Amino acid sequence: MIILITGASHTGKTLLAQRMLEKYKYPYVSIDHIKMGLIRSGNTELTPEDDDKLTEYLWPIVRELIKTAIENDQNLIVEGCYIPFDWRKDFDDEYLKVIRFICLAFSDSYIETHFDDIKDHASDIESRIEDSYCRIDNIKGSNRAYIEGFKRSGEMITLIEDDYEQVISDLLKDNI
């Protein structure tokens, strides 16, 4: 089983991946770690701010990593924001039947009501050395883009509207 977790910045993708790792004992790959390894090693001139270009650059690597895991009958959690809206086109049905897709997104009202919590929990799993991006307008815009983009592609969105911990708990209750 491949668990593919995506969503806008600060939605708790890494937290969910960590909790799934603990529950299922599946290995976990962070697309952010791949990104930073490629950037820091000089294998790309892209920077962490080049989001759209990074998706184009990283997705072929991540896609083939997923295919390799499936072909070897291995379980894997893959987490990150660099997953294109039309990601399914890159997999045939045999691959898709073993991929569980999760997209986390906040509603505008959740962001307005819980913005301080979002900021307070930004470094729960990994340290955010520089987090000036975390402004209410950026978070709202990013979440809307994920909701609209993935809905256009026919994907289900896990929309967090009220109780964050309950949503994460419910995702962990789902059998895989």
PDB file of C-alpha atoms in Angstrom:
ATOM      1  CA  MET A   1       0.000   0.000   0.000  1.00  0.00           C
ATOM      2  CA  ILE A   2       1.164   3.504  -0.861  1.00  0.00           C
ATOM      3  CA  ILE A   3      -0.282   6.341   1.187  1.00  0.00           C
ATOM      4  CA  LEU A   4       0.098   9.601  -0.719  1.00  0.00           C
ATOM      5  CA  ILE A   5      -0.472  12.661   1.497  1.00  0.00           C
ATOM      6  CA  THR A   6      -0.620  16.175   0.100  1.00  0.00           C
ATOM      7  CA  GLY A   7      -2.145  19.530   0.895  1.00  0.00           C
ATOM      8  CA  ALA A   8      -1.302  23.147   1.414  1.00  0.00           C
ATOM      9  CA  SER A   9       1.435  24.357   3.720  1.00  0.00           C
ATOM     10  CA  HIS A  10       0.723  24.065   7.460  1.00  0.00           C
ATOM     11  CA  THR A  11      -2.204  21.612   7.099  1.00  0.00           C
ATOM     12  CA  GLY A  12      -0.490  18.838   9.057  1.00  0.00           C
ATOM     13  CA  LYS A  13       0.724  16.565   6.260  1.00  0.00           C
ATOM     14  CA  THR A  14       3.893  15.723   8.135  1.00  0.00           C
ATOM     15  CA  LEU A  15       2.018  15.153  11.389  1.00  0.00           C
ATOM     16  CA  LEU A  16      -0.378  12.748   9.653  1.00  0.00           C
ATOM     17  CA  ALA A  17       2.506  10.941   7.956  1.00  0.00           C
ATOM     18  CA  GLN A  18       4.307  10.573  11.302  1.00  0.00           C
ATOM     19  CA  ARG A  19       1.207   9.184  13.002  1.00  0.00           C
ATOM     20  CA  MET A  20       0.626   6.756  10.116  1.00  0.00           C
ATOM     21  CA  LEU A  21       4.255   5.644  10.333  1.00  0.00           C
ATOM     22  CA  GLU A  22       3.737   4.939  14.029  1.00  0.00           C
ATOM     23  CA  LYS A  23       0.445   3.106  13.462  1.00  0.00           C
ATOM     24  CA  TYR A  24       1.227   1.070  10.338  1.00  0.00           C
ATOM     25  CA  LYS A  25       5.023   0.848  10.634  1.00  0.00           C
ATOM     26  CA  TYR A  26       5.324   1.848   6.950  1.00  0.00           C
ATOM     27  CA  PRO A  27       8.457   3.662   5.830  1.00  0.00           C
ATOM     28  CA  TYR A  28       7.911   7.353   5.238  1.00  0.00           C
ATOM     29  CA  VAL A  29       9.381   9.653   2.580  1.00  0.00           C
ATOM     30  CA  SER A  30       9.100  13.423   2.753  1.00  0.00           C
ATOM     31  CA  ILE A  31       9.145  15.136  -0.637  1.00  0.00           C
ATOM     32  CA  ASP A  32      10.539  18.184   1.204  1.00  0.00           C
ATOM     33  CA  HIS A  33      13.550  16.109   2.257  1.00  0.00           C
ATOM     34  CA  ILE A  34      14.142  15.018  -1.346  1.00  0.00           C
ATOM     35  CA  LYS A  35      13.777  18.666  -2.433  1.00  0.00           C
ATOM     36  CA  MET A  36      16.283  19.946   0.100  1.00  0.00           C
ATOM     37  CA  GLY A  37      18.733  17.136  -0.652  1.00  0.00           C
ATOM     38  CA  LEU A  38      18.701  18.038  -4.342  1.00  0.00           C
ATOM     39  CA  ILE A  39      18.959  21.778  -3.641  1.00  0.00           C
ATOM     40  CA  ARG A  40      21.698  21.528  -1.003  1.00  0.00           C
ATOM     41  CA  SER A  41      23.736  19.069  -3.074  1.00  0.00           C
ATOM     42  CA  GLY A  42      23.716  21.424  -6.039  1.00  0.00           C
ATOM     43  CA  ASN A  43      21.816  18.990  -8.265  1.00  0.00           C
ATOM     44  CA  THR A  44      19.357  21.770  -9.139  1.00  0.00           C
ATOM     45  CA  GLU A  45      19.461  25.531  -9.265  1.00  0.00           C
ATOM     46  CA  LEU A  46      15.865  25.714  -8.052  1.00  0.00           C
ATOM     47  CA  THR A  47      15.223  27.241  -4.644  1.00  0.00           C
ATOM     48  CA  PRO A  48      12.650  26.369  -1.976  1.00  0.00           C
ATOM     49  CA  GLU A  49      10.532  29.286  -3.260  1.00  0.00           C
ATOM     50  CA  ASP A  50      10.160  27.803  -6.786  1.00  0.00           C
ATOM     51  CA  ASP A  51       6.996  25.845  -5.952  1.00  0.00           C
ATOM     52  CA  ASP A  52       5.555  25.274  -9.444  1.00  0.00           C
ATOM     53  CA  LYS A  53       8.942  24.470 -10.955  1.00  0.00           C
ATOM     54  CA  LEU A  54       9.697  22.167  -8.017  1.00  0.00           C
ATOM     55  CA  THR A  55       6.521  20.188  -8.650  1.00  0.00           C
ATOM     56  CA  GLU A  56       7.563  19.692 -12.294  1.00  0.00           C
ATOM     57  CA  TYR A  57      11.085  18.737 -11.211  1.00  0.00           C
ATOM     58  CA  LEU A  58      10.272  16.512  -8.231  1.00  0.00           C
ATOM     59  CA  TRP A  59       7.127  14.699  -9.380  1.00  0.00           C
ATOM     60  CA  PRO A  60       8.865  12.447 -11.962  1.00  0.00           C
ATOM     61  CA  ILE A  61      11.281  11.329  -9.238  1.00  0.00           C
ATOM     62  CA  VAL A  62       8.531  10.755  -6.669  1.00  0.00           C
ATOM     63  CA  ARG A  63       6.287   9.042  -9.254  1.00  0.00           C
ATOM     64  CA  GLU A  64       9.000   6.512 -10.120  1.00  0.00           C
ATOM     65  CA  LEU A  65       9.829   5.989  -6.441  1.00  0.00           C
ATOM     66  CA  ILE A  66       6.147   5.089  -5.889  1.00  0.00           C
ATOM     67  CA  LYS A  67       6.097   2.736  -8.892  1.00  0.00           C
ATOM     68  CA  THR A  68       9.250   0.999  -7.666  1.00  0.00           C
ATOM     69  CA  ALA A  69       7.758   0.472  -4.209  1.00  0.00           C
ATOM     70  CA  ILE A  70       4.572  -0.964  -5.731  1.00  0.00           C
ATOM     71  CA  GLU A  71       6.491  -3.241  -8.103  1.00  0.00           C
ATOM     72  CA  ASN A  72       8.427  -4.583  -5.127  1.00  0.00           C
ATOM     73  CA  ASP A  73       5.255  -5.066  -3.078  1.00  0.00           C
ATOM     74  CA  GLN A  74       6.459  -2.574  -0.475  1.00  0.00           C
ATOM     75  CA  ASN A  75       4.390  -0.253   1.690  1.00  0.00           C
ATOM     76  CA  LEU A  76       5.293   3.415   1.757  1.00  0.00           C
ATOM     77  CA  ILE A  77       3.994   6.751   3.010  1.00  0.00           C
ATOM     78  CA  VAL A  78       4.856   9.647   0.685  1.00  0.00           C
ATOM     79  CA  GLU A  79       4.123  13.144   1.981  1.00  0.00           C
ATOM     80  CA  GLY A  80       4.501  16.578   0.490  1.00  0.00           C
ATOM     81  CA  CYS A  81       2.973  19.439  -1.402  1.00  0.00           C
ATOM     82  CA  TYR A  82       4.726  18.751  -4.728  1.00  0.00           C
ATOM     83  CA  ILE A  83       2.058  16.441  -6.137  1.00  0.00           C
ATOM     84  CA  PRO A  84       0.355  17.638  -9.330  1.00  0.00           C
ATOM     85  CA  PHE A  85      -3.426  17.861  -9.444  1.00  0.00           C
ATOM     86  CA  ASP A  86      -3.511  15.343 -12.315  1.00  0.00           C
ATOM     87  CA  TRP A  87      -1.164  12.841 -10.650  1.00  0.00           C
ATOM     88  CA  ARG A  88      -3.419   9.850 -11.470  1.00  0.00           C
ATOM     89  CA  LYS A  89      -2.663  10.099 -15.197  1.00  0.00           C
ATOM     90  CA  ASP A  90       0.832   8.791 -14.441  1.00  0.00           C
ATOM     91  CA  PHE A  91      -0.383   5.433 -13.061  1.00  0.00           C
ATOM     92  CA  ASP A  92      -2.348   2.623 -14.629  1.00  0.00           C
ATOM     93  CA  ASP A  93      -5.127   0.844 -12.745  1.00  0.00           C
ATOM     94  CA  GLU A  94      -2.816  -1.797 -11.292  1.00  0.00           C
ATOM     95  CA  TYR A  95      -0.832   0.916  -9.526  1.00  0.00           C
ATOM     96  CA  LEU A  96      -3.849   3.029  -8.570  1.00  0.00           C
ATOM     97  CA  LYS A  97      -5.566   0.188  -6.733  1.00  0.00           C
ATOM     98  CA  VAL A  98      -2.787   0.202  -4.111  1.00  0.00           C
ATOM     99  CA  ILE A  99      -2.481   3.987  -3.705  1.00  0.00           C
ATOM    100  CA  ARG A 100      -4.498   5.738  -1.008  1.00  0.00           C
ATOM    101  CA  PHE A 101      -4.641   9.474  -1.724  1.00  0.00           C
ATOM    102  CA  ILE A 102      -5.208  12.035   1.036  1.00  0.00           C
ATOM    103  CA  CYS A 103      -5.363  15.793   0.493  1.00  0.00           C
ATOM    104  CA  LEU A 104      -5.613  17.898   3.647  1.00  0.00           C
ATOM    105  CA  ALA A 105      -7.075  21.399   3.438  1.00  0.00           C
ATOM    106  CA  PHE A 106      -8.422  23.998   5.823  1.00  0.00           C
ATOM    107  CA  SER A 107     -11.654  25.891   5.217  1.00  0.00           C
ATOM    108  CA  ASP A 108     -11.427  29.687   5.331  1.00  0.00           C
ATOM    109  CA  SER A 109     -13.477  29.711   8.525  1.00  0.00           C
ATOM    110  CA  TYR A 110     -11.117  27.211  10.170  1.00  0.00           C
ATOM    111  CA  ILE A 111      -8.136  29.375   9.255  1.00  0.00           C
ATOM    112  CA  GLU A 112      -9.828  32.507  10.620  1.00  0.00           C
ATOM    113  CA  THR A 113     -10.821  30.808  13.869  1.00  0.00           C
ATOM    114  CA  HIS A 114      -7.647  28.760  14.434  1.00  0.00           C
ATOM    115  CA  PHE A 115      -4.861  30.790  12.846  1.00  0.00           C
ATOM    116  CA  ASP A 116      -2.938  31.123  16.114  1.00  0.00           C
ATOM    117  CA  ASP A 117      -3.119  27.328  16.566  1.00  0.00           C
ATOM    118  CA  ILE A 118      -1.875  26.792  13.000  1.00  0.00           C
ATOM    119  CA  LYS A 119       1.148  28.998  13.716  1.00  0.00           C
ATOM    120  CA  ASP A 120       1.728  27.461  17.160  1.00  0.00           C
ATOM    121  CA  HIS A 121       1.834  23.917  15.731  1.00  0.00           C
ATOM    122  CA  ALA A 122       3.877  24.699  12.615  1.00  0.00           C
ATOM    123  CA  SER A 123       7.000  23.038  14.034  1.00  0.00           C
ATOM    124  CA  ASP A 124       5.418  20.098  15.871  1.00  0.00           C
ATOM    125  CA  ILE A 125       7.172  17.484  13.710  1.00  0.00           C
ATOM    126  CA  GLU A 126       9.900  19.352  11.854  1.00  0.00           C
ATOM    127  CA  SER A 127      11.527  22.680  12.578  1.00  0.00           C
ATOM    128  CA  ARG A 128      10.503  25.627  10.464  1.00  0.00           C
ATOM    129  CA  ILE A 129      13.522  27.874  10.692  1.00  0.00           C
ATOM    130  CA  GLU A 130      11.954  30.574   8.530  1.00  0.00           C
ATOM    131  CA  ASP A 131       8.148  30.802   8.570  1.00  0.00           C
ATOM    132  CA  SER A 132       7.336  34.325   7.425  1.00  0.00           C
ATOM    133  CA  TYR A 133       5.099  32.776   4.739  1.00  0.00           C
ATOM    134  CA  CYS A 134       2.630  31.782   7.453  1.00  0.00           C
ATOM    135  CA  ARG A 135       0.249  34.684   7.123  1.00  0.00           C
ATOM    136  CA  ILE A 136      -3.513  34.314   7.107  1.00  0.00           C
ATOM    137  CA  ASP A 137      -3.881  35.516   3.504  1.00  0.00           C
ATOM    138  CA  ASN A 138      -1.199  33.113   2.237  1.00  0.00           C
ATOM    139  CA  ILE A 139      -2.661  30.165   4.116  1.00  0.00           C
ATOM    140  CA  LYS A 140      -6.163  30.904   2.804  1.00  0.00           C
ATOM    141  CA  GLY A 141      -4.971  31.339  -0.772  1.00  0.00           C
ATOM    142  CA  SER A 142      -2.879  28.184  -0.710  1.00  0.00           C
ATOM    143  CA  ASN A 143      -5.709  26.103   0.744  1.00  0.00           C
ATOM    144  CA  ARG A 144      -8.182  27.411  -1.833  1.00  0.00           C
ATOM    145  CA  ALA A 145      -5.749  26.538  -4.633  1.00  0.00           C
ATOM    146  CA  TYR A 146      -5.414  22.951  -3.377  1.00  0.00           C
ATOM    147  CA  ILE A 147      -9.154  22.551  -2.877  1.00  0.00           C
ATOM    148  CA  GLU A 148     -10.006  23.919  -6.320  1.00  0.00           C
ATOM    149  CA  GLY A 149      -7.179  22.140  -8.161  1.00  0.00           C
ATOM    150  CA  PHE A 150      -7.763  18.702  -6.726  1.00  0.00           C
ATOM    151  CA  LYS A 151     -11.559  18.986  -6.950  1.00  0.00           C
ATOM    152  CA  ARG A 152     -11.205  19.861 -10.670  1.00  0.00           C
ATOM    153  CA  SER A 153      -9.227  16.644 -11.031  1.00  0.00           C
ATOM    154  CA  GLY A 154     -11.980  14.671  -9.300  1.00  0.00           C
ATOM    155  CA  GLU A 155     -10.109  14.078  -6.057  1.00  0.00           C
ATOM    156  CA  MET A 156     -11.674  13.919  -2.625  1.00  0.00           C
ATOM    157  CA  ILE A 157     -10.440  16.574  -0.209  1.00  0.00           C
ATOM    158  CA  THR A 158     -10.216  16.038   3.534  1.00  0.00           C
ATOM    159  CA  LEU A 159     -11.539  19.436   4.541  1.00  0.00           C
ATOM    160  CA  ILE A 160     -10.748  20.542   8.069  1.00  0.00           C
ATOM    161  CA  GLU A 161     -13.575  22.817   9.175  1.00  0.00           C
ATOM    162  CA  ASP A 162     -13.795  22.477  12.950  1.00  0.00           C
ATOM    163  CA  ASP A 163     -11.986  19.814  14.970  1.00  0.00           C
ATOM    164  CA  TYR A 164      -8.497  19.186  13.560  1.00  0.00           C
ATOM    165  CA  GLU A 165      -7.630  16.331  15.907  1.00  0.00           C
ATOM    166  CA  GLN A 166     -10.900  14.542  15.098  1.00  0.00           C
ATOM    167  CA  VAL A 167     -10.177  14.703  11.356  1.00  0.00           C
ATOM    168  CA  ILE A 168      -6.693  13.251  11.857  1.00  0.00           C
ATOM    169  CA  SER A 169      -8.093  10.604  14.222  1.00  0.00           C
ATOM    170  CA  ASP A 170     -10.721   9.642  11.627  1.00  0.00           C
ATOM    171  CA  LEU A 171      -8.067   9.271   8.938  1.00  0.00           C
ATOM    172  CA  LEU A 172      -6.106   6.976  11.234  1.00  0.00           C
ATOM    173  CA  LYS A 173      -9.204   4.842  11.879  1.00  0.00           C
ATOM    174  CA  ASP A 174      -9.653   4.117   8.175  1.00  0.00           C
ATOM    175  CA  ASN A 175      -8.482   0.661   7.251  1.00  0.00           C
ATOM    176  CA  ILE A 176      -5.898   0.615   4.515  1.00  0.00           C
TER     177      ILE A 176
END
